[in-house]
Tab-separated table of C-alpha atoms and ligand atoms in Angstrom:
chain	number	residue	atom	x	y	z
A	1	MET	CA	8.708	31.403	-6.308
A	2	LYS	CA	6.827	33.771	-4.042
A	3	GLN	CA	3.938	35.598	-5.654
A	4	LYS	CA	1.844	38.508	-4.533
A	5	ARG	CA	-1.844	37.877	-4.314
A	6	ALA	CA	-4.714	39.953	-2.956
A	7	TYR	CA	-7.590	38.590	-0.915
A	8	LYS	CA	-10.737	40.640	-0.665
A	9	TYR	CA	-13.199	40.614	2.229
A	10	ARG	CA	-16.271	42.505	3.310
A	11	VAL	CA	-15.759	44.904	6.218
A	12	TYR	CA	-18.299	46.357	8.627
A	13	PRO	CA	-16.710	49.455	10.168
A	14	ALA	CA	-18.179	50.987	13.331
A	15	ASP	CA	-19.718	54.467	13.003
A	16	GLU	CA	-16.613	56.220	14.251
A	17	GLN	CA	-14.438	54.189	11.872
A	18	LYS	CA	-16.763	55.095	9.011
A	19	GLN	CA	-16.190	58.762	9.757
A	20	GLN	CA	-12.433	58.285	9.914
A	21	LEU	CA	-12.489	56.370	6.655
A	22	SER	CA	-14.645	58.965	5.012
A	23	ARG	CA	-12.092	61.655	5.986
A	24	THR	CA	-9.240	59.500	4.689
A	25	PHE	CA	-11.028	58.809	1.391
A	26	GLY	CA	-11.722	62.520	1.033
A	27	CYS	CA	-8.075	63.437	1.620
A	28	CYS	CA	-6.850	60.754	-0.807
A	29	ARG	CA	-9.244	62.024	-3.445
A	30	PHE	CA	-8.106	65.586	-2.834
A	31	VAL	CA	-4.430	64.643	-3.079
A	32	PHE	CA	-5.020	62.593	-6.228
A	33	ASN	CA	-6.832	65.433	-7.977
A	34	TRP	CA	-4.339	68.028	-6.750
A	35	ALA	CA	-1.384	65.961	-7.993
A	36	LEU	CA	-3.075	65.180	-11.300
A	37	ARG	CA	-3.680	68.888	-11.854
A	38	LYS	CA	-0.054	69.683	-10.940
A	39	LYS	CA	1.331	67.016	-13.240
A	40	THR	CA	-0.890	68.036	-16.129
A	41	ASP	CA	-0.052	71.734	-15.729
A	42	ALA	CA	3.655	71.034	-15.445
A	43	PHE	CA	3.513	68.976	-18.602
A	44	TYR	CA	1.393	71.240	-20.786
A	45	LYS	CA	2.335	74.668	-19.461
A	46	ASP	CA	5.994	74.256	-18.528
A	47	ASN	CA	6.903	71.201	-20.578
A	48	GLN	CA	8.164	69.484	-17.446
A	49	ARG	CA	7.650	66.081	-15.934
A	50	LEU	CA	6.896	65.831	-12.233
A	51	TYR	CA	7.911	62.621	-10.535
A	52	TYR	CA	6.780	60.913	-7.369
A	53	LYS	CA	9.613	62.515	-5.411
A	54	ASP	CA	8.698	66.049	-6.544
A	55	LEU	CA	5.058	65.532	-5.683
A	56	SER	CA	5.848	63.911	-2.367
A	57	GLU	CA	7.888	66.976	-1.365
A	58	ALA	CA	5.157	69.290	-2.591
A	59	LEU	CA	2.626	67.324	-0.550
A	60	THR	CA	4.666	67.841	2.626
A	61	ARG	CA	4.610	71.590	1.948
A	62	LEU	CA	0.893	71.499	1.157
A	63	LYS	CA	0.130	69.914	4.521
A	64	LYS	CA	1.773	72.847	6.288
A	65	GLN	CA	-0.373	75.450	4.554
A	66	ASP	CA	-3.293	76.807	6.577
A	67	ALA	CA	-5.899	76.116	3.913
A	68	THR	CA	-5.005	72.455	3.654
A	69	VAL	CA	-3.756	71.700	7.143
A	70	TRP	CA	-6.656	69.234	7.552
A	71	LEU	CA	-4.686	66.808	5.404
A	72	SER	CA	-2.596	66.101	8.511
A	73	GLU	CA	-5.607	64.765	10.363
A	74	VAL	CA	-5.451	61.465	8.542
A	75	SER	CA	-2.618	58.945	8.260
A	76	SER	CA	0.017	60.199	5.848
A	77	VAL	CA	0.592	56.734	4.359
A	78	PRO	CA	-2.552	56.475	2.210
A	79	LEU	CA	-1.826	59.957	0.858
A	80	GLN	CA	1.667	58.905	-0.202
A	81	GLN	CA	0.202	55.752	-1.707
A	82	THR	CA	-2.231	57.878	-3.685
A	83	LEU	CA	0.753	59.575	-5.310
A	84	ARG	CA	2.154	56.161	-6.156
A	85	HIS	CA	-1.158	55.110	-7.697
A	86	LEU	CA	-1.160	58.233	-9.809
A	87	ASP	CA	2.402	57.468	-10.883
A	88	ARG	CA	1.344	54.013	-11.981
A	89	ALA	CA	-1.684	55.405	-13.823
A	90	PHE	CA	0.641	57.705	-15.765
A	91	LEU	CA	3.046	54.881	-16.494
A	92	ASN	CA	0.143	52.811	-17.835
A	93	PHE	CA	-0.901	55.742	-19.962
A	94	PHE	CA	2.577	56.340	-21.393
A	95	GLU	CA	3.044	52.657	-22.109
A	96	GLY	CA	-0.291	52.467	-23.880
A	97	ARG	CA	-2.110	50.313	-21.337
A	98	GLY	CA	-4.540	52.899	-20.062
A	99	ALA	CA	-6.291	56.174	-20.726
A	100	TYR	CA	-5.050	59.510	-19.381
A	101	PRO	CA	-5.915	59.612	-15.651
A	102	THR	CA	-9.088	61.498	-14.781
A	103	PHE	CA	-10.171	63.348	-11.650
A	104	LYS	CA	-11.733	61.270	-8.918
A	105	LYS	CA	-15.294	62.021	-7.906
A	106	LYS	CA	-16.989	61.670	-4.575
A	107	CYS	CA	-19.789	59.552	-6.033
A	108	ASN	CA	-17.467	56.856	-7.399
A	109	GLN	CA	-15.727	54.084	-5.509
A	110	GLN	CA	-13.417	55.385	-2.785
A	111	ALA	CA	-10.212	53.721	-1.691
A	112	ALA	CA	-7.178	54.161	0.554
A	113	THR	CA	-4.096	51.978	0.747
A	114	PHE	CA	-2.178	51.362	3.973
A	115	THR	CA	1.284	49.840	3.763
A	116	GLY	CA	2.789	47.700	6.532
A	117	ASN	CA	3.864	50.664	8.657
A	118	ALA	CA	0.313	52.032	8.796
A	119	PHE	CA	-1.611	49.119	10.231
A	120	ILE	CA	-1.186	46.524	12.944
A	121	TRP	CA	-1.670	42.834	12.218
A	122	ARG	CA	-2.164	40.898	15.440
A	123	ASP	CA	-4.070	37.716	16.319
A	124	GLY	CA	-5.624	37.690	12.873
A	125	LYS	CA	-6.950	41.208	13.267
A	126	ILE	CA	-6.168	44.396	11.364
A	127	THR	CA	-6.107	47.799	13.037
A	128	LEU	CA	-5.504	50.800	10.797
A	129	ALA	CA	-3.355	53.786	11.801
A	130	LYS	CA	-5.240	56.354	13.905
A	131	MET	CA	-7.938	53.816	14.820
A	132	ASP	CA	-8.177	52.329	18.321
A	133	LYS	CA	-10.130	49.208	17.415
A	134	PRO	CA	-9.524	46.495	14.825
A	135	LEU	CA	-11.790	46.371	11.799
A	136	ASP	CA	-14.700	43.963	11.782
A	137	ILE	CA	-13.669	41.819	8.815
A	138	ARG	CA	-15.691	38.834	7.573
A	139	TRP	CA	-12.952	36.333	6.801
A	140	SER	CA	-14.853	34.380	4.184
A	141	ARG	CA	-11.718	32.317	3.565
A	142	PRO	CA	-8.515	32.254	5.583
A	143	LEU	CA	-5.294	33.874	4.430
A	144	PRO	CA	-2.773	31.226	3.320
A	145	ASP	CA	-0.834	29.639	6.205
A	146	GLY	CA	2.199	31.510	7.402
A	147	THR	CA	1.513	34.679	5.413
A	148	LYS	CA	1.066	38.153	6.751
A	149	PRO	CA	-0.424	41.163	4.983
A	150	SER	CA	2.139	43.472	3.377
A	151	SER	CA	-0.418	46.139	2.544
A	152	VAL	CA	-4.164	46.570	2.742
A	153	THR	CA	-6.547	48.646	0.664
A	154	ILE	CA	-9.849	49.607	2.133
A	155	SER	CA	-12.596	50.687	-0.223
A	156	LYS	CA	-16.209	51.744	-0.270
A	157	ASP	CA	-18.324	51.107	-3.346
A	158	CYS	CA	-21.246	53.128	-4.695
A	159	ALA	CA	-23.681	50.909	-2.826
A	160	ASP	CA	-21.995	51.986	0.458
A	161	ARG	CA	-20.376	48.613	1.063
A	162	TYR	CA	-16.899	48.433	2.569
A	163	PHE	CA	-14.206	45.996	1.492
A	164	ILE	CA	-10.643	45.272	2.435
A	165	SER	CA	-8.161	43.892	-0.049
A	166	VAL	CA	-5.270	42.215	1.753
A	167	LEU	CA	-2.033	41.757	-0.145
A	168	VAL	CA	0.124	38.776	0.870
A	169	GLU	CA	3.170	37.057	-0.530
A	170	GLU	CA	2.674	33.358	-0.887
A	171	GLU	CA	4.134	30.299	-2.491
A	172	ILE	CA	1.839	29.291	-5.350
A	173	GLU	CA	2.570	25.938	-6.923
A	174	HIS	CA	2.560	25.718	-10.680
A	175	LEU	CA	-0.007	23.387	-12.213
A	176	PRO	CA	1.324	20.241	-13.909
A	177	ALA	CA	2.046	20.958	-17.588
A	178	SER	CA	-0.810	20.389	-20.001
A	179	PRO	CA	-0.588	19.489	-23.713
A	180	GLU	CA	-3.644	21.618	-24.506
A	181	SER	CA	-3.799	25.150	-25.849
A	182	ILE	CA	-6.646	27.382	-26.889
A	183	GLY	CA	-7.524	30.650	-28.614
A	184	ALA	CA	-10.224	32.979	-27.319
A	185	ASP	CA	-12.012	35.718	-29.189
A	186	LEU	CA	-14.191	38.388	-27.633
A	187	GLY	CA	-17.525	37.485	-29.159
A	188	LEU	CA	-19.970	39.991	-30.532
A	189	LYS	CA	-23.093	38.244	-29.361
A	190	ASP	CA	-21.712	36.076	-26.586
A	191	PHE	CA	-18.936	36.851	-24.199
A	192	VAL	CA	-16.240	34.679	-25.674
A	193	ALA	CA	-15.756	32.218	-28.535
A	194	LEU	CA	-13.110	29.511	-28.133
A	195	SER	CA	-11.081	27.849	-30.855
A	196	SER	CA	-12.406	24.504	-29.603
A	197	GLY	CA	-15.764	25.568	-31.014
A	198	GLU	CA	-17.273	26.362	-27.651
A	199	VAL	CA	-19.114	29.613	-27.133
A	200	VAL	CA	-19.416	30.948	-23.605
A	201	GLY	CA	-22.309	33.324	-23.339
A	202	ASN	CA	-23.216	35.874	-20.782
A	203	PRO	CA	-25.288	34.031	-18.215
A	204	LYS	CA	-29.005	34.683	-18.362
A	205	PHE	CA	-29.149	36.441	-15.018
A	206	PHE	CA	-27.332	39.429	-16.501
A	207	ALA	CA	-30.287	40.122	-18.750
A	208	LYS	CA	-32.675	39.872	-15.814
A	209	ASP	CA	-30.519	42.187	-13.711
A	210	GLU	CA	-30.155	44.622	-16.545
A	211	LYS	CA	-33.917	44.881	-16.899
A	212	LYS	CA	-34.164	45.579	-13.176
A	213	LEU	CA	-31.423	48.159	-13.499
A	214	ALA	CA	-33.162	49.952	-16.348
A	215	ARG	CA	-36.363	50.124	-14.314
A	216	ALA	CA	-34.536	51.488	-11.267
A	217	GLN	CA	-32.781	54.065	-13.426
A	218	ARG	CA	-36.079	55.260	-14.895
A	219	ARG	CA	-37.519	55.631	-11.406
A	220	HIS	CA	-34.446	57.529	-10.274
A	221	ALA	CA	-34.697	59.936	-13.199
A	222	LYS	CA	-38.323	60.755	-12.345
A	223	LYS	CA	-37.656	61.748	-8.718
A	224	LYS	CA	-37.270	65.408	-7.844
A	225	LYS	CA	-33.654	66.563	-7.728
A	226	GLY	CA	-32.258	66.916	-4.215
A	227	SER	CA	-35.173	65.024	-2.662
A	228	LYS	CA	-34.823	62.183	-0.172
A	229	ASN	CA	-36.642	59.856	-2.527
A	230	ARG	CA	-34.161	60.593	-5.272
A	231	ASP	CA	-31.304	59.684	-2.959
A	232	LYS	CA	-33.074	56.451	-2.070
A	233	ALA	CA	-33.582	55.693	-5.746
A	234	ARG	CA	-29.907	56.416	-6.397
A	235	ARG	CA	-28.904	53.896	-3.743
A	236	ARG	CA	-31.155	51.320	-5.292
A	237	VAL	CA	-29.528	51.855	-8.690
A	238	ALA	CA	-26.088	51.579	-7.079
A	239	ARG	CA	-27.039	48.335	-5.306
A	240	ILE	CA	-28.190	46.709	-8.531
A	241	HIS	CA	-25.055	47.935	-10.301
A	242	ALA	CA	-22.925	46.431	-7.557
A	243	ARG	CA	-24.702	43.097	-7.784
A	244	ILE	CA	-24.256	42.945	-11.539
A	245	ALA	CA	-20.559	43.775	-11.161
A	246	ASP	CA	-20.131	41.094	-8.468
A	247	ARG	CA	-21.811	38.423	-10.536
A	248	ARG	CA	-19.930	39.368	-13.654
A	249	ARG	CA	-16.586	39.243	-11.837
A	250	ASP	CA	-17.492	35.893	-10.369
A	251	PHE	CA	-18.398	34.582	-13.823
A	252	LEU	CA	-15.125	35.876	-15.299
A	253	HIS	CA	-13.078	34.327	-12.480
A	254	LYS	CA	-14.657	30.920	-12.977
A	255	LEU	CA	-14.046	31.066	-16.707
A	256	SER	CA	-10.441	32.300	-16.467
A	257	THR	CA	-9.618	29.676	-13.838
A	258	ARG	CA	-11.083	26.957	-16.017
A	259	LEU	CA	-9.143	28.018	-19.127
A	260	ILE	CA	-5.904	28.265	-17.152
A	261	ARG	CA	-6.409	24.823	-15.595
A	262	GLU	CA	-7.221	23.124	-18.895
A	263	ASN	CA	-4.626	24.749	-21.159
A	264	GLN	CA	-0.893	25.325	-21.147
A	265	THR	CA	-1.209	28.213	-23.579
A	266	ILE	CA	-4.057	30.665	-24.003
A	267	CYS	CA	-4.055	33.072	-26.947
A	268	VAL	CA	-6.097	36.267	-26.926
A	269	GLU	CA	-6.288	39.450	-28.913
A	270	THR	CA	-5.867	42.717	-27.052
A	271	LEU	CA	-8.519	45.390	-27.105
A	272	ALA	CA	-6.376	47.943	-28.901
A	273	VAL	CA	-6.574	45.605	-31.859
A	274	LYS	CA	-10.261	44.947	-31.342
A	275	ASN	CA	-11.156	48.587	-31.341
A	276	MET	CA	-9.564	49.160	-34.711
A	277	VAL	CA	-12.043	46.891	-36.356
A	278	LYS	CA	-15.180	47.210	-34.294
A	279	ASN	CA	-17.621	49.984	-33.569
A	280	HIS	CA	-18.356	51.600	-30.254
A	281	THR	CA	-21.699	51.503	-28.529
A	282	LEU	CA	-22.489	51.557	-24.851
A	283	ALA	CA	-23.288	47.863	-24.708
A	284	LYS	CA	-19.989	47.145	-26.377
A	285	ALA	CA	-18.125	49.416	-23.993
A	286	ILE	CA	-19.439	47.328	-21.110
A	287	HIS	CA	-18.494	44.197	-23.001
A	288	ASP	CA	-14.968	45.598	-23.439
A	289	VAL	CA	-14.596	46.314	-19.744
A	290	GLY	CA	-15.370	42.659	-19.119
A	291	TRP	CA	-12.765	41.671	-21.678
A	292	SER	CA	-9.992	43.796	-20.127
A	293	GLU	CA	-10.798	42.370	-16.732
A	294	PHE	CA	-10.849	38.860	-18.157
A	295	VAL	CA	-7.459	39.288	-19.862
A	296	SER	CA	-5.892	40.717	-16.721
A	297	GLN	CA	-7.246	37.783	-14.697
A	298	LEU	CA	-5.714	35.392	-17.231
A	299	ASP	CA	-2.469	37.345	-16.990
A	300	ASP	CA	-2.305	36.986	-13.199
A	301	LYS	CA	-3.330	33.348	-13.172
A	302	ALA	CA	-0.916	32.417	-15.961
A	303	ASP	CA	1.857	33.882	-13.795
A	304	TRP	CA	0.729	32.059	-10.682
A	305	TYR	CA	0.191	28.673	-12.260
A	306	GLY	CA	3.025	28.571	-14.795
A	307	ARG	CA	0.904	28.963	-17.927
A	308	THR	CA	1.540	31.098	-21.000
A	309	LEU	CA	-0.769	33.853	-22.124
A	310	VAL	CA	-0.060	35.040	-25.659
A	311	LYS	CA	-1.476	38.455	-26.283
A	312	ILE	CA	-1.811	39.228	-29.950
A	313	ASP	CA	-1.260	42.948	-29.893
A	314	ARG	CA	-0.562	43.586	-33.519
A	315	TRP	CA	-3.180	43.850	-36.157
A	316	TYR	CA	-4.202	40.558	-37.633
A	317	PRO	CA	-7.355	39.870	-39.718
A	318	SER	CA	-8.663	37.221	-37.341
A	319	SER	CA	-12.321	37.582	-38.345
A	320	LYS	CA	-11.889	38.033	-42.080
A	321	ARG	CA	-9.415	35.217	-42.590
A	322	CYS	CA	-10.616	31.715	-43.433
A	323	PHE	CA	-9.038	29.387	-40.909
A	324	ASP	CA	-9.130	26.432	-43.291
A	325	CYS	CA	-7.497	27.855	-46.415
A	326	GLY	CA	-6.090	31.234	-45.374
A	327	HIS	CA	-8.256	33.230	-47.785
A	328	ILE	CA	-8.817	36.788	-46.576
A	329	LEU	CA	-12.132	38.503	-47.280
A	330	ASP	CA	-12.140	42.111	-48.467
A	331	SER	CA	-14.733	43.009	-45.891
A	332	LEU	CA	-16.928	41.418	-43.282
A	333	THR	CA	-19.587	43.615	-41.748
A	334	LEU	CA	-20.507	43.336	-38.091
A	335	ASP	CA	-23.947	41.873	-38.675
A	336	VAL	CA	-22.590	38.818	-40.511
A	337	ARG	CA	-22.554	35.950	-38.010
A	338	VAL	CA	-21.960	33.091	-40.443
A	339	TRP	CA	-20.095	33.213	-43.738
A	340	THR	CA	-18.972	30.822	-46.453
A	341	CYS	CA	-15.421	30.950	-47.738
A	342	PRO	CA	-15.475	31.719	-51.486
A	343	GLU	CA	-12.177	29.881	-51.853
A	344	CYS	CA	-12.704	26.554	-50.103
A	345	GLY	CA	-16.435	26.609	-49.369
A	346	VAL	CA	-16.171	26.011	-45.620
A	347	VAL	CA	-18.978	27.613	-43.603
A	348	HIS	CA	-17.672	29.630	-40.658
A	349	ASP	CA	-19.195	30.879	-37.468
A	350	ARG	CA	-17.693	34.337	-37.350
A	351	ASP	CA	-16.429	34.297	-33.755
A	352	ILE	CA	-15.218	30.712	-33.657
A	353	ASN	CA	-13.297	31.187	-36.912
A	354	ALA	CA	-11.677	34.261	-35.347
A	355	ALA	CA	-10.792	32.292	-32.201
A	356	LYS	CA	-9.181	29.560	-34.328
A	357	ASN	CA	-7.085	32.142	-36.164
A	358	ILE	CA	-6.003	33.732	-32.895
A	359	HIS	CA	-5.078	30.290	-31.619
A	360	ALA	CA	-3.054	29.611	-34.776
A	361	VAL	CA	-1.161	32.905	-34.555
A	362	GLY	CA	-0.478	32.265	-30.891
A	363	GLN	CA	0.910	28.830	-31.741
A	364	THR	CA	3.312	30.223	-34.336
A	365	VAL	CA	4.501	32.775	-31.812
A	366	ILE	CA	5.178	30.052	-29.265
A	367	GLU	CA	6.915	27.875	-31.860
A	368	ALA	CA	9.079	30.754	-33.020
A	369	CYS	CA	10.192	31.845	-29.609
A	370	GLY	CA	9.460	29.014	-27.262
A	371	GLU	CA	8.901	31.402	-24.438
A	372	ARG	CA	6.521	34.138	-23.432
A	373	VAL	CA	6.854	36.844	-26.043
A	374	ARG	CA	5.065	39.834	-27.384
A	375	PRO	CA	3.699	38.762	-30.742
A	376	GLY	CA	4.554	42.182	-32.121
A	377	ALA	CA	8.143	41.032	-32.246
A	378	VAL	CA	7.338	38.005	-34.377
A	379	LYS	CA	6.349	37.868	-37.995
A	380	THR	CA	3.215	35.808	-38.374
A	381	LYS	CA	2.664	34.329	-41.815
A	382	PRO	CA	-0.872	33.156	-42.499
A	383	GLY	CA	0.522	29.922	-44.004
A	384	ASN	CA	1.961	28.910	-40.659
A	385	ALA	CA	-1.514	28.618	-39.313
A	386	ARG	CA	-2.025	25.326	-41.124
A	387	ARG	CA	0.577	23.706	-38.945
A	388	SER	CA	-1.408	24.092	-35.776
A	389	ARG	CA	-3.209	21.209	-34.161
A	390	LYS	CA	-6.759	20.567	-35.178
A	391	PRO	CA	-9.084	21.992	-32.547
A	392	LYS	CA	-10.662	19.456	-30.255
A	393	LYS	CA	-14.308	18.605	-30.574
B	401	ZN	ZN1	-11.376	28.975	-47.077
């Protein structure tokens, strides 16, 4: 089966291209915020829902108005795509996968998407609409043989780096079936605890980077507002942020690839469930972002490689339940890392016990339905957990 996959590369646009991109990003941002405002007003003031088609027509009218005629200076395709992105953001919101969309700011990451009719792909080079020269792309790895880009998204991050994400359709072969399965719990202290008893921590370099980041942020705060030095300090903060994000993503990719390769089934709890039982601090918020990204990587890779990801999205007392006897504690505060079951006397590491329970629930879901299912549809009895395989050493 053909699958869509994106490949991301660094881009070094020429000065003129930078200006063109900056205009395009600006227009996309404007259109996004304009459409978000329109949709929100229509919903709250007039009790109406605006759809892509309505907004697309309104955008055509907007481009003809004197005050916003500058929107016609850039390719119309990324603007249309912006409306599609907004549509998807709303869909995610209504289906409970995301927060209500917020306005885009100039200081955040900028992006514009060009579909096939808005760029030229020739001799391995990509030229965007309204540009006369191809982009200088560093092809760090080749696109798969025989594929051609169906759309490209060009972005600029807060550290002023440019990237291109190239979407292609390719044949991805499923991995040979594996007898293994595993449960993963978002750890409190470490990144993830696995039902096999393994704990995967955040690599040490995060701590080092975070110290550097804190120092850079303090320096930035001390500089006079509007000064050149403050801008320099801001860039430095952004660069460190970008490096942390890169390393974290790399770490998550390696881990998700490994779990997908080794296991036929991977069971995880979704964050909606997590947030019901855990508190919210900044450090945890960052932790959560990593978790969402991790789960979505697993989701993609499970699709590509023919694996099953079971997302436990209904409430289940994974931390408070003793994996060995099924006893459920009345309460378990966040600071308790190790506890002893009053019923059977087994000593549990909090996160690993939770991962084992998640694994067990996932197994019952698979057994009940055989196929990929939403656990919400299946009744999970704690007793069933005993039937699961003993975790490997
Ligand atoms: Zn017990």
